[in-house]
Coordinates of C-alpha atoms and ligand atoms in Angstrom, one line a residue:
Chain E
X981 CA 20.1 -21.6 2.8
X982 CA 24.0 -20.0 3.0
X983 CA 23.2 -18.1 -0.1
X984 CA 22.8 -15.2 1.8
X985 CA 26.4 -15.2 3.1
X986 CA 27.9 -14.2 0.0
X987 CA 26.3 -10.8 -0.6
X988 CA 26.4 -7.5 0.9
X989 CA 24.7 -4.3 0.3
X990 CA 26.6 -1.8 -0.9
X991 CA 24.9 1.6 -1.5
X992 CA 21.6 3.2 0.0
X993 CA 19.7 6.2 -1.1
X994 CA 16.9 7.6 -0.6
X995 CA 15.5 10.6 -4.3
X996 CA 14.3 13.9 -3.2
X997 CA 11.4 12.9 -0.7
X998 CA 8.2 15.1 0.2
X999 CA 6.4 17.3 -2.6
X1000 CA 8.8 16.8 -5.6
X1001 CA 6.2 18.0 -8.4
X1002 CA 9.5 18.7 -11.0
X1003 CA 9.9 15.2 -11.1
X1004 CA 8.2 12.1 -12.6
X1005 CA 8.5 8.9 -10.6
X1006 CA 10.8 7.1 -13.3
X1007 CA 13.2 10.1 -12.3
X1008 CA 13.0 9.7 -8.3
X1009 CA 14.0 6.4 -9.4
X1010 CA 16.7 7.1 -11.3
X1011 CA 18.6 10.3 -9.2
X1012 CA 18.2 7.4 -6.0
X1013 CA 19.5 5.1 -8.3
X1014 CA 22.3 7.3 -9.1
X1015 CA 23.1 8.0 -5.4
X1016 CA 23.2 4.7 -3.8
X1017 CA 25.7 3.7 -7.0
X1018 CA 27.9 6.9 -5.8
X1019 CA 27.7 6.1 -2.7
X1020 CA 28.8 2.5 -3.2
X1021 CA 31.5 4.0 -5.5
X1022 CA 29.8 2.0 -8.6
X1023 CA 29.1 3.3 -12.0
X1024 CA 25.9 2.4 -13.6
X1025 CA 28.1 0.5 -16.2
X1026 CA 28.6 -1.8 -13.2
X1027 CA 24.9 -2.5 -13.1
X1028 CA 23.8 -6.2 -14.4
X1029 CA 20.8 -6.9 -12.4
X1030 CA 18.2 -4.7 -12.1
X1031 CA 15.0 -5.0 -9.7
X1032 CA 11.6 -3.0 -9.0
X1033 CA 8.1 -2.4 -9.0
X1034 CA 5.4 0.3 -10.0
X1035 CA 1.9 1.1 -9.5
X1036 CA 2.8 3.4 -12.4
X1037 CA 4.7 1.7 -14.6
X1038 CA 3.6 -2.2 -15.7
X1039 CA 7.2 -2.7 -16.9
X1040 CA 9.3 -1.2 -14.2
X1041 CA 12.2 -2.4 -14.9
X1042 CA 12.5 -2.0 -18.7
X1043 CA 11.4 1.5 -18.3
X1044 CA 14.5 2.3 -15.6
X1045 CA 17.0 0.4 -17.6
X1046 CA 16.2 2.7 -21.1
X1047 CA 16.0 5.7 -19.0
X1048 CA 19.0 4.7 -17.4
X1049 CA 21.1 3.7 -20.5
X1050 CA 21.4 0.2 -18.5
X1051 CA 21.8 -3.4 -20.2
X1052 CA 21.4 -5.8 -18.1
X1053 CA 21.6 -9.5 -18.0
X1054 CA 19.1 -10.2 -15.2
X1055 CA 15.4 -8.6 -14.4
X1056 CA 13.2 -9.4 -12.0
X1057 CA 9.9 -7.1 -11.3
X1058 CA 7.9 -8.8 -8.5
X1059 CA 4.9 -7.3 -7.4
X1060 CA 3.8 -7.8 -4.1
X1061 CA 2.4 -4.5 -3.1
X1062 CA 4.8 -2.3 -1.0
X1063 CA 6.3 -5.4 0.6
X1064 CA 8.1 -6.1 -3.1
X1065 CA 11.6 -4.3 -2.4
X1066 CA 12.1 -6.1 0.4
X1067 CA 11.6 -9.3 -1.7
X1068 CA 13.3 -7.6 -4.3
X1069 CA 16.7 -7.7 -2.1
X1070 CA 16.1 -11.4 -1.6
X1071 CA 15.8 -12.4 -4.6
X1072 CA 18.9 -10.5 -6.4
X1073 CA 20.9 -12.3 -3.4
X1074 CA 20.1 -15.4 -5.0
X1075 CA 20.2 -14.4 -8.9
X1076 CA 24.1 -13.1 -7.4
X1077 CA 24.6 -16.3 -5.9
X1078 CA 23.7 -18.5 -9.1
X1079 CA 25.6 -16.1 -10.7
X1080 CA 23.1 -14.4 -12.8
X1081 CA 24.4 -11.2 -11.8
X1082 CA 27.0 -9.3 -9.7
X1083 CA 25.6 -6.1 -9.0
X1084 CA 22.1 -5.6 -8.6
X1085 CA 20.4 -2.3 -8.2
X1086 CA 16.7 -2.4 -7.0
X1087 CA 15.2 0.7 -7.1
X1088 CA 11.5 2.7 -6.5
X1089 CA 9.7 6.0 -7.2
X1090 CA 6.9 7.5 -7.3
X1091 CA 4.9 11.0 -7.2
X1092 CA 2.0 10.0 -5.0
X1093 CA 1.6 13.1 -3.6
X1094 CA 2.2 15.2 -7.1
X1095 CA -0.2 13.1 -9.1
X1096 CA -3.1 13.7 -6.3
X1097 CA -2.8 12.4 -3.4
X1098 CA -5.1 9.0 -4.6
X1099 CA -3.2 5.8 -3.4
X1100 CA -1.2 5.3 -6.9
X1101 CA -3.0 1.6 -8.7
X1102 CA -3.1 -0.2 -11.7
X1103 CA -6.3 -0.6 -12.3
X1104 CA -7.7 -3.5 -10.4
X1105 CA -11.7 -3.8 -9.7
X1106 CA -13.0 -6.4 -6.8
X1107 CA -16.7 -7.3 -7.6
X1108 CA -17.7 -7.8 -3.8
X1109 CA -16.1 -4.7 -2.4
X1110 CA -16.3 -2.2 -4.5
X1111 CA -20.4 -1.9 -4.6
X1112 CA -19.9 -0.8 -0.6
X1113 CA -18.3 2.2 -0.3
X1114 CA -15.1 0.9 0.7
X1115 CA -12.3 3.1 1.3
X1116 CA -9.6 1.2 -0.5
X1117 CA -6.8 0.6 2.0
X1118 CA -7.9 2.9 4.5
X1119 CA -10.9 0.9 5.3
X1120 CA -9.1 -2.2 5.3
X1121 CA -6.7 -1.5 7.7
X1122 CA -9.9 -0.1 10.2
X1123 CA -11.7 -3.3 9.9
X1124 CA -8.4 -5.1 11.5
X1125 CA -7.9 -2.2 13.9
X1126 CA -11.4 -2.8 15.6
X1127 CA -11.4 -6.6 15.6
X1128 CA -8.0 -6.6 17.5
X1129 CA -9.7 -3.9 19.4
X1130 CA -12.7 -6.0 19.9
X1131 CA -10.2 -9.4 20.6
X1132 CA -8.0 -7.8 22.9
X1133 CA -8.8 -4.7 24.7
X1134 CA -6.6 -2.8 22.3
X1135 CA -7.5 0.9 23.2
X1136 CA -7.5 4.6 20.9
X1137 CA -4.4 5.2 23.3
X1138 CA -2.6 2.4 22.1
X1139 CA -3.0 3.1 18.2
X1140 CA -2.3 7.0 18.7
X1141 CA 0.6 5.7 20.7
X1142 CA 2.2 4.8 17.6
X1143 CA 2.1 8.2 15.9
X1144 CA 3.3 9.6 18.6
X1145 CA 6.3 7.9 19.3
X1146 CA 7.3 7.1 15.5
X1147 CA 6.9 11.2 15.4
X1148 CA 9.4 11.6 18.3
X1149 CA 11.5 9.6 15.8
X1150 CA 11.2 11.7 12.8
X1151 CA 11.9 14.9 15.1
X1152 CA 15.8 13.8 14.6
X1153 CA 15.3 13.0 11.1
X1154 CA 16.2 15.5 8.7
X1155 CA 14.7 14.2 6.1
X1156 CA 11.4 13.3 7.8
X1157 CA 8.2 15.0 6.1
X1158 CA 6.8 15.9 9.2
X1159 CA 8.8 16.5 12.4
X1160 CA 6.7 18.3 14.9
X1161 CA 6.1 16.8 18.2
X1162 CA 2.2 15.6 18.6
X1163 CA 0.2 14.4 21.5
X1164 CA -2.6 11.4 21.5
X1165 CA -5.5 13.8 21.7
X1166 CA -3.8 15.0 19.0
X1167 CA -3.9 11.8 17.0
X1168 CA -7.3 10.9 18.8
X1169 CA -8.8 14.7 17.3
X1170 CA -7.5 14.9 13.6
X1171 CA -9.9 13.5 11.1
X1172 CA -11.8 10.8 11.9
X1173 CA -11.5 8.6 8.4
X1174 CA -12.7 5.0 9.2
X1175 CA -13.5 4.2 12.7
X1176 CA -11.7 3.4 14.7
X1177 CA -8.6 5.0 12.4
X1178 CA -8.1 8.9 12.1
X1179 CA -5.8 11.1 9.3
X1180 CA -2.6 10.5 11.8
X1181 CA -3.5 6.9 12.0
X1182 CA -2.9 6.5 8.6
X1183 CA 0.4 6.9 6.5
X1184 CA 1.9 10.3 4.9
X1185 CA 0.9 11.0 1.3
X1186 CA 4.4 12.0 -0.8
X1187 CA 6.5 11.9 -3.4
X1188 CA 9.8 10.1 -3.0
X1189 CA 12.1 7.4 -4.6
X1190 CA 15.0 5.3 -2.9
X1191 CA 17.5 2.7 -4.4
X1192 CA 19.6 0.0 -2.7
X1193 CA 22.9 -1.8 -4.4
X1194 CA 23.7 -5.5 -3.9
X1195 CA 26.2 -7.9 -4.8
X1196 CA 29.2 -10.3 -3.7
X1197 CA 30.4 -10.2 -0.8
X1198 CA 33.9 -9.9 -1.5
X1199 CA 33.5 -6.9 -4.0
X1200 CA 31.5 -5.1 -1.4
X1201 CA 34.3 -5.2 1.0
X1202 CA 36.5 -3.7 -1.5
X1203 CA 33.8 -0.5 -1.6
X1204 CA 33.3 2.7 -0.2
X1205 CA 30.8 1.6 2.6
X1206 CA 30.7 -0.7 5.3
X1207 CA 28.9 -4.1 4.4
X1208 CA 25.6 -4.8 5.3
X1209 CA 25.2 -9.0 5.7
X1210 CA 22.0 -10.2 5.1
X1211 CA 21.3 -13.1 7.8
X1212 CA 17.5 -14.2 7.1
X1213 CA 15.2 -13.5 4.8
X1214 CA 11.2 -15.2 5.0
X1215 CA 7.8 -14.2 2.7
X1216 CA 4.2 -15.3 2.6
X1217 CA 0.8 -14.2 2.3
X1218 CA -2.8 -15.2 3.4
X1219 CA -5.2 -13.2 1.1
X1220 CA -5.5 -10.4 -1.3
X1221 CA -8.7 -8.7 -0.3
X1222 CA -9.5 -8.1 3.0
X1223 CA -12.7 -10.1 2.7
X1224 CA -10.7 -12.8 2.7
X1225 CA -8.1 -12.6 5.3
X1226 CA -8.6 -15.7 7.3
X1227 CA -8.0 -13.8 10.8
X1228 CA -8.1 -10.1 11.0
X1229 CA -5.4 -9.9 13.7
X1230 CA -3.0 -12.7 12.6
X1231 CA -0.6 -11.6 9.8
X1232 CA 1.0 -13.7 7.1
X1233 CA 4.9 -12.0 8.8
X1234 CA 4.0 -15.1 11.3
X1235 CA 4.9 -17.1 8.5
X1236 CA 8.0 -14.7 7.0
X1237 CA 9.1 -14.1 10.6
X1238 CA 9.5 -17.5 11.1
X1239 CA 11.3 -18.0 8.3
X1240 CA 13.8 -15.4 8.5
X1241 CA 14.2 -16.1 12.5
X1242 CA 15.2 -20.0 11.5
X1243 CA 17.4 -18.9 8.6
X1244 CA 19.7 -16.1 10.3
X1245 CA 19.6 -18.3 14.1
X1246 CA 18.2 -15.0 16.1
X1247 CA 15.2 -14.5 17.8
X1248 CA 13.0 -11.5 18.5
X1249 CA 14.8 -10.9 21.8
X1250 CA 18.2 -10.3 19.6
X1251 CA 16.9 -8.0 17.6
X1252 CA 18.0 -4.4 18.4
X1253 CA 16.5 -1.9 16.2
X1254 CA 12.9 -3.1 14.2
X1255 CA 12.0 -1.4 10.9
X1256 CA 8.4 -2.1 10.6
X1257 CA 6.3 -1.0 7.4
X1258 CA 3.8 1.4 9.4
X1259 CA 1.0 2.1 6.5
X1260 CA -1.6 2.6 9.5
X1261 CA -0.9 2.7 13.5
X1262 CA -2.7 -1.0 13.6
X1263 CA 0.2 -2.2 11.5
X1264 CA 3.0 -1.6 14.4
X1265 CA 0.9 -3.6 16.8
X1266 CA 0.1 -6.7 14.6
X1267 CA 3.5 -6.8 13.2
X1268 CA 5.4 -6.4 17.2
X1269 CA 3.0 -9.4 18.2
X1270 CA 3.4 -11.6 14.6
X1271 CA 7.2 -11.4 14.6
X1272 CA 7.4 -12.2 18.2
X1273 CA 8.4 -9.0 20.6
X1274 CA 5.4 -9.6 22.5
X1275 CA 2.7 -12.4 22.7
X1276 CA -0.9 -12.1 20.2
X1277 CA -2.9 -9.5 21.7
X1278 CA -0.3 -7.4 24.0
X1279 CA 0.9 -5.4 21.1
X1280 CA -1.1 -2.5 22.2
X1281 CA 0.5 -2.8 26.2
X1282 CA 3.9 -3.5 24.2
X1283 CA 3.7 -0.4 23.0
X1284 CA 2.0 2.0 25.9
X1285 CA 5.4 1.3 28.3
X1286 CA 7.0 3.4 25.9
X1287 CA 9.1 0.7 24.4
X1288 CA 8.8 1.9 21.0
X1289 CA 9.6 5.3 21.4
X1290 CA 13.3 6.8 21.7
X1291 CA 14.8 5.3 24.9
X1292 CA 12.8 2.7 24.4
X1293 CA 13.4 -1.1 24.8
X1294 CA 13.0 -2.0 21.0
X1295 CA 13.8 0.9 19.1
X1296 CA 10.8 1.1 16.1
X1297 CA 10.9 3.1 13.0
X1298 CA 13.9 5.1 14.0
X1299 CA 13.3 7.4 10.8
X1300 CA 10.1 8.1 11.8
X1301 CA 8.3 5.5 9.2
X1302 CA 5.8 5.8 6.5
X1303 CA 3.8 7.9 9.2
X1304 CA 6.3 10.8 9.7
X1305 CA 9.1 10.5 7.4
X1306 CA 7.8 9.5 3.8
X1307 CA 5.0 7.5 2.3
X1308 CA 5.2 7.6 -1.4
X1309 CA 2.5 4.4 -1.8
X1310 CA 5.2 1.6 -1.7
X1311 CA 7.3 2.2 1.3
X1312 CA 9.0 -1.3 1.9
X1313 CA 12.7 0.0 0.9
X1314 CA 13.0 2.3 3.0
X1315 CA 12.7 0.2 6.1
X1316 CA 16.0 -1.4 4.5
X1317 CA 17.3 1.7 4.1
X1318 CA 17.4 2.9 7.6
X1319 CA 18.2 -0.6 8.6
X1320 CA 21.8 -0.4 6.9
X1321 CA 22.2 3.4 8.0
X1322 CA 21.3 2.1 11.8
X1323 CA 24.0 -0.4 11.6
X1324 CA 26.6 1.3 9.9
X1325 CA 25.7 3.9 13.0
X1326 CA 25.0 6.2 10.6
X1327 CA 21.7 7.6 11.9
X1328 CA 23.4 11.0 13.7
X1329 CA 20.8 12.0 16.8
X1330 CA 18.8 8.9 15.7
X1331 CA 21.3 6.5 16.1
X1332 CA 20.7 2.9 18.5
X1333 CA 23.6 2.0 20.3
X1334 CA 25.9 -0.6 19.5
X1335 CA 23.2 -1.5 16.7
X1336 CA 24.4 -4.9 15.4
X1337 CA 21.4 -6.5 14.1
X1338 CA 18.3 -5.2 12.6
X1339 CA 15.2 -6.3 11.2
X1340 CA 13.0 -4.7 8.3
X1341 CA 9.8 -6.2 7.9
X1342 CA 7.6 -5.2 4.6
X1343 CA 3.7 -5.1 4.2
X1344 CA 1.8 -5.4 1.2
X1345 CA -1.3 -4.8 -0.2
X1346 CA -4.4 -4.9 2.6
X1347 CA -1.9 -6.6 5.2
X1348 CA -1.5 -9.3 2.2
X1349 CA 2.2 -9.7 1.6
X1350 CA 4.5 -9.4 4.1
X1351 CA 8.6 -10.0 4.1
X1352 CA 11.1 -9.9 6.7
X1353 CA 14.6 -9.7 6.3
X1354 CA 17.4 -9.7 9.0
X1355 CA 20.5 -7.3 8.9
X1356 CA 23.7 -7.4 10.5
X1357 CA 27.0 -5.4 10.1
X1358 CA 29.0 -8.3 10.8
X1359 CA 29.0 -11.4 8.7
X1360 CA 27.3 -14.8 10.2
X1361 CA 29.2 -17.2 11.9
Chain W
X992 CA -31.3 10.0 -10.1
X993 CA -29.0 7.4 -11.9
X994 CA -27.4 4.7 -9.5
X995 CA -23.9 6.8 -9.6
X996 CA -22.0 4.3 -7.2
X997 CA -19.4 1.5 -8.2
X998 CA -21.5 -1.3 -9.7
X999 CA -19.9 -5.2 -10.1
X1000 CA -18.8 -7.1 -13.2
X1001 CA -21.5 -9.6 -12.7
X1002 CA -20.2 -11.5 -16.0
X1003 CA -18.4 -15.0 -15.4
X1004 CA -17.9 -17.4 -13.0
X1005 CA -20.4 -15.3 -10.2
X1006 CA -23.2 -14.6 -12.9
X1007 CA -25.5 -17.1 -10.9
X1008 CA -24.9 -15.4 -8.3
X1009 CA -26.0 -12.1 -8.9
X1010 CA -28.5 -13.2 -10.7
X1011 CA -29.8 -15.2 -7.5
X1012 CA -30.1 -12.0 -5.7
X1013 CA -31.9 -10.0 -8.3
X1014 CA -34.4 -12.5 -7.9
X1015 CA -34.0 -12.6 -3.9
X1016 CA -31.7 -15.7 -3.2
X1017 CA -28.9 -16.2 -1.8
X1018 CA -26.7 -18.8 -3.8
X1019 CA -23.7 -19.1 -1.8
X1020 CA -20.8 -21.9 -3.9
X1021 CA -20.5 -25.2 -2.0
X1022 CA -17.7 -27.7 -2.5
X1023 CA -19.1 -31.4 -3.1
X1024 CA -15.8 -33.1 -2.2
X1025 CA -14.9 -31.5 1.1
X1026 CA -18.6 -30.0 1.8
X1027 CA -17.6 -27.1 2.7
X1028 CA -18.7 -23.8 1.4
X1029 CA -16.9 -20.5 0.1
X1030 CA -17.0 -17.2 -1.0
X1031 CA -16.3 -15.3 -4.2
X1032 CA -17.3 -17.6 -6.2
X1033 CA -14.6 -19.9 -8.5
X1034 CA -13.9 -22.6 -10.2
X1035 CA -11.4 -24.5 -7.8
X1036 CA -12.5 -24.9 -4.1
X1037 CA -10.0 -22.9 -1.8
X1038 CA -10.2 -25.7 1.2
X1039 CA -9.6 -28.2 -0.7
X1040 CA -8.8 -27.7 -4.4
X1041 CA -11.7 -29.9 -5.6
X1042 CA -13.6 -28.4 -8.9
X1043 CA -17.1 -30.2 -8.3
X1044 CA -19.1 -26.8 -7.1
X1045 CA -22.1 -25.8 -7.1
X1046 CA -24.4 -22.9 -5.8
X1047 CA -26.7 -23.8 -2.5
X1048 CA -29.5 -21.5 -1.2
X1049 CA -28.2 -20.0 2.2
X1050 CA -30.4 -18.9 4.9
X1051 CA -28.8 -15.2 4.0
X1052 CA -28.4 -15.2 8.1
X1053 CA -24.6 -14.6 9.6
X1054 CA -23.3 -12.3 12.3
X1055 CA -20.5 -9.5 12.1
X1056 CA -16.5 -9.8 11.9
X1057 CA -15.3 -6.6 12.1
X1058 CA -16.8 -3.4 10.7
X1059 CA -16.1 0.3 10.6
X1060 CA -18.1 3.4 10.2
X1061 CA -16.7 5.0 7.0
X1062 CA -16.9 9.1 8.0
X1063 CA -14.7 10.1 5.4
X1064 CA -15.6 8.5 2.2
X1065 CA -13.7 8.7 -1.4
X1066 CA -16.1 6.8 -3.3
X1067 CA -17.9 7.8 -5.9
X1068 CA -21.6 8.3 -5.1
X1069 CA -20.6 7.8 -1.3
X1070 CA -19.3 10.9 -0.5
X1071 CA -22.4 12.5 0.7
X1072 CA -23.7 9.5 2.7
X1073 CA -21.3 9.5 5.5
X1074 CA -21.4 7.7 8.4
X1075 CA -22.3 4.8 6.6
X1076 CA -21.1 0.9 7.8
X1077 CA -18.2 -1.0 5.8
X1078 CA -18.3 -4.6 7.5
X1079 CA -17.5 -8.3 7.0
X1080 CA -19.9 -11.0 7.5
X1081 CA -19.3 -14.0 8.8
X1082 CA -22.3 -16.5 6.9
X1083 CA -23.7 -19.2 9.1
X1084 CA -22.9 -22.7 8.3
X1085 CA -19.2 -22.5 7.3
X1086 CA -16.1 -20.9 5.9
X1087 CA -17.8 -17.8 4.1
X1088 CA -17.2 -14.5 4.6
X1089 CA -18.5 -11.1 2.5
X1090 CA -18.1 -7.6 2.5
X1091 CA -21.4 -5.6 2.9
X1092 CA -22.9 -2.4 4.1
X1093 CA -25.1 -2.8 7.5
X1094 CA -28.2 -1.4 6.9
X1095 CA -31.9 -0.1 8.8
X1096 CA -29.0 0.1 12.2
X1097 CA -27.7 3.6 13.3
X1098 CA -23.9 2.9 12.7
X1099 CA -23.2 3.7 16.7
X1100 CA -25.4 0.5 17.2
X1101 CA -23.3 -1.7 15.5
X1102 CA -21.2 -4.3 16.9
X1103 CA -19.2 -7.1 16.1
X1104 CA -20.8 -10.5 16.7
X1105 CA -24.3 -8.3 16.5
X1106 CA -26.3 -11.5 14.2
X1107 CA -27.6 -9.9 10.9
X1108 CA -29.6 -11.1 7.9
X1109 CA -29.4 -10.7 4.3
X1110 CA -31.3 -7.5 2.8
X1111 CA -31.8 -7.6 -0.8
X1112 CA -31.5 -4.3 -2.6
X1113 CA -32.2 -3.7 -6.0
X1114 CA -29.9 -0.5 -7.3
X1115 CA -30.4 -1.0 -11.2
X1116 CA -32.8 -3.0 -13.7
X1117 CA -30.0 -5.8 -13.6
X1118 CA -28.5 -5.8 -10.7
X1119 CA -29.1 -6.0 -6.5
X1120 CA -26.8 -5.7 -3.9
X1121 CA -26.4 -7.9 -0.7
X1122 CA -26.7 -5.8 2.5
X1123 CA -27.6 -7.0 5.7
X1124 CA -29.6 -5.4 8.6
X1125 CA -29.8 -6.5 11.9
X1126 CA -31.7 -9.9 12.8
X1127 CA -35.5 -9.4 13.9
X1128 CA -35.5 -10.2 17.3
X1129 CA -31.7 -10.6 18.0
X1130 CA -30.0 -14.2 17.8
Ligands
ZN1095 ZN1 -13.5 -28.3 -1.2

């Protein structure tokens, strides 16, 4: 599995983020799109593979590539919920490798918050959940917050511990939707939603787009930026609908952790900065314990010592995640995103020292999908 | 007033089914080649891939996974009847587990492991709905 070896990301970029309501989410995709090319120093001409997803568009792709005046010779629109980008990256390494492409654009947008504030979907009806009233993820997400609670002493500290410190985060991120400070009574006192989950437990609503540029190695060290190496890359999934996840409080990023671990030759104790899709507080904790920072069941202690936080042992959504920063309904590129800027010690007040390898780990669907991808700034041995 | 909440797609594969529990049973799909049963009902056994199913009566009797008091709801026809209980049951007897509403239990009460049994409740001409309550008497 060398594959990976021979590409490099190129450009980053994240639309306008927040409340964008002049824009439609083909445009967030297309001014990110523009961006991470500039940045890259690469003209849309250059682009020949071209990657995404939608919950508002069912041909993603086609729809950027006319709006974009692109042509090009390979598309791929995976949908795995907001865990596809990641997948996305993965697979345009290997459509580069076989040669099916050379530069490959994946890019996302959406106007969540413009068009409502409703989680953005196709269209999709469950016979045996709908009938019950079921707040569709929110609810979800609860149900595996209060079996873990129920499993392993997990407490309303521990979940409200994640706000808080992801917000600490966002406080040094310009960009971040929301940057003021909060407290756990805070988190513990907003609106209670889905017990044992409250509004701060659960993910920003926004508008936003982002865009990520891949291809050969040795033409992105002839670019503008500094070379992002992807070292392992792992996917699975146990269930669509909550009803049938076969554990609430073991995740399918077991499986892609696994993977990506064996692939790149790291473990979790080499990992230096974590990018971890945070749709609700419960996610952080299930994903630190399935990808190995702490043992099943002491996510919640993990995470109470402060290690999350700035200063912290394992630095965790240094941008301040889909909780703080921006949530437009299909967040996984942007845990790439400030993967690359960690390691290219872009991230200004943010920044992790001597940041060498990153992991960002994407989550789809009802804790359905998930993908984990390992990033380095220097090039595997 | 009109039943104004989310109603299934009864058609297909799962017709027995509902139409089991608009007539007050419980017909739960079994796998003849690894005996073991499921739920949603389909056509291909997810244990074992086999395709010789068929529905079994179930005892309607099964004890909670995880729930959560839905406070906050943005369902239609559900709004006004917060708190209300969201939880999955785990059936007796195998590998099935359904989503369901916990009725005739103050949602404070609830618990997981709490053992519950099926409630059928009729909500239109064609169609009832599985909820559970808790089981007379405890386990
Ligand atoms: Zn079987």
């Amino acid at each position: 599995m060398s594959f990976f070896k021979d590409v490099a990301i190129a450009g980053v970029a994240e639309s306008e983020l927040g409340n964008v309501p002049h824009m439609n989410s083909v445009d967030l995709m297309a001014q990110a799109s523009v961006r991470a090319l500039q940045e890259a120093g690469l003209k849309k001409e250059d682009v020949d593979g071209l990657f995404s997803s939608s919950a508002h568009y069912s041909m993603p792709t086609v729809t950027l590539a006319e709006y974009m005046g692109i042509t090009p010779k390979y598309m791929d629109a995976t949908s795995i919920g907001g865990a596809s980008f990641v997948s996305h990256v993965a697979h345009a390494a290997q459509a580069i490798v076989s040669g099916m492409c050379e530069v490959a654009l994946i890019a996302y947008g959406s106007t969540q918050r413009t068009d409502g504030g409703g989680l953005a979907n196709i269209t999709e009806s469950n016979p045996f959940e709908d009938p019950f009233g079921y707040n569709d993820p929110i609810t979800a997400y609860s149900l595996a917050a209060q079996r873990h609670m129920f499993e392993f002493g997990t407490t309303r500290d521990q979940l409200s511990e994640v706000a808080v410190a992801t917000r600490k985060w966002a406080s040094m991120n310009e960009k971040a939707f929301k940057r003021d400070l909060i407290t756990h009574d805070d988190v513990k006192n907003s609106t209670l939603i889905s017990t044992p989950l409250t509004k701060l437990d659960c993910c920003l609503v926004s508008d936003g787009g982002a865009a990520l540029v891949l291809t050969t190695r040795e033409r992105a060290e002839k670019l503008n930026t500094k070379p992002t190496y992807i070292w392992g890359y792992g996917e699975s999934t146990t269930h669509r609908s909550i009803s049938n996840m076969p554990s609430l409080v073991h995740t399918a990023a077991i499986e892609s952790g696994k993977s990506a671990y064996q692939m790149a030759g790291v473990g979790p104790e080499d990992i230096q900065v974590a990018e971890l899709y945070d749709a609700f507080s419960i996610n952080v904790i299930l994903f630190l314990e399935d990808l190995g920072f702490c043992k099943k069941g002491e996510g919640g202690r993990f995470i109470s010592n402060g290690n999350i936080a700035p200063g912290g042992k394992l630095p965790v959504n240094t941008n301040g995640g889909g909780l703080s920063y921006c949530h437009p309904g299909m967040y996984g590129l942007f845990t790439i995103i400030e993967a690359v800027r960690q390691l290219r010690g872009e991230s200004g007040e943010r920044q992790v020292d001597n940041c060498n390898l990153a992991l960002a780990h994407g989550n789809g669907g009802v804790l359905s999908s998930e993908v984990t991808m390992v990033l380095s700034n220097e090039t595997k041995s | 007033m009109a039943y104004n909440k989310p109603l299934p797609n009864t058609k297909g594969v799962s017709e027995i089914y509902w139409k089991g529990l608009k007539e007050k049973k419980f017909l739960i799909p079994h796998c003849n080649e690894c005996n073991e049963m499921f739920f949603y009902p389909r056509v291909v056994c997810p244990h074992c891939g086999g395709t010789n199913i068929e529905f079994q009566d179930h005892n309607g009797k099964g004890e909670i996974y995880s729930y959560s008091i839905v406070e906050k709801s943005f369902i239609q026809g559900f709004e006004k009847e917060v708190p209300y209980t969201v939880a999955l049951v785990q059936l007796e007897g195998g590998k099935a587990r359904m989503m369901t509403n916990i009725i005739e239990c103050e949602p404070e009460k609830v618990e997981i492991g709490m053992p519950v049994e099926i409630h059928f409740q009729d909500v239109t001409d064609e169609i009832a709905l599985p909820h559970f309550k808790p089981m007379k008497g405890g386990r």
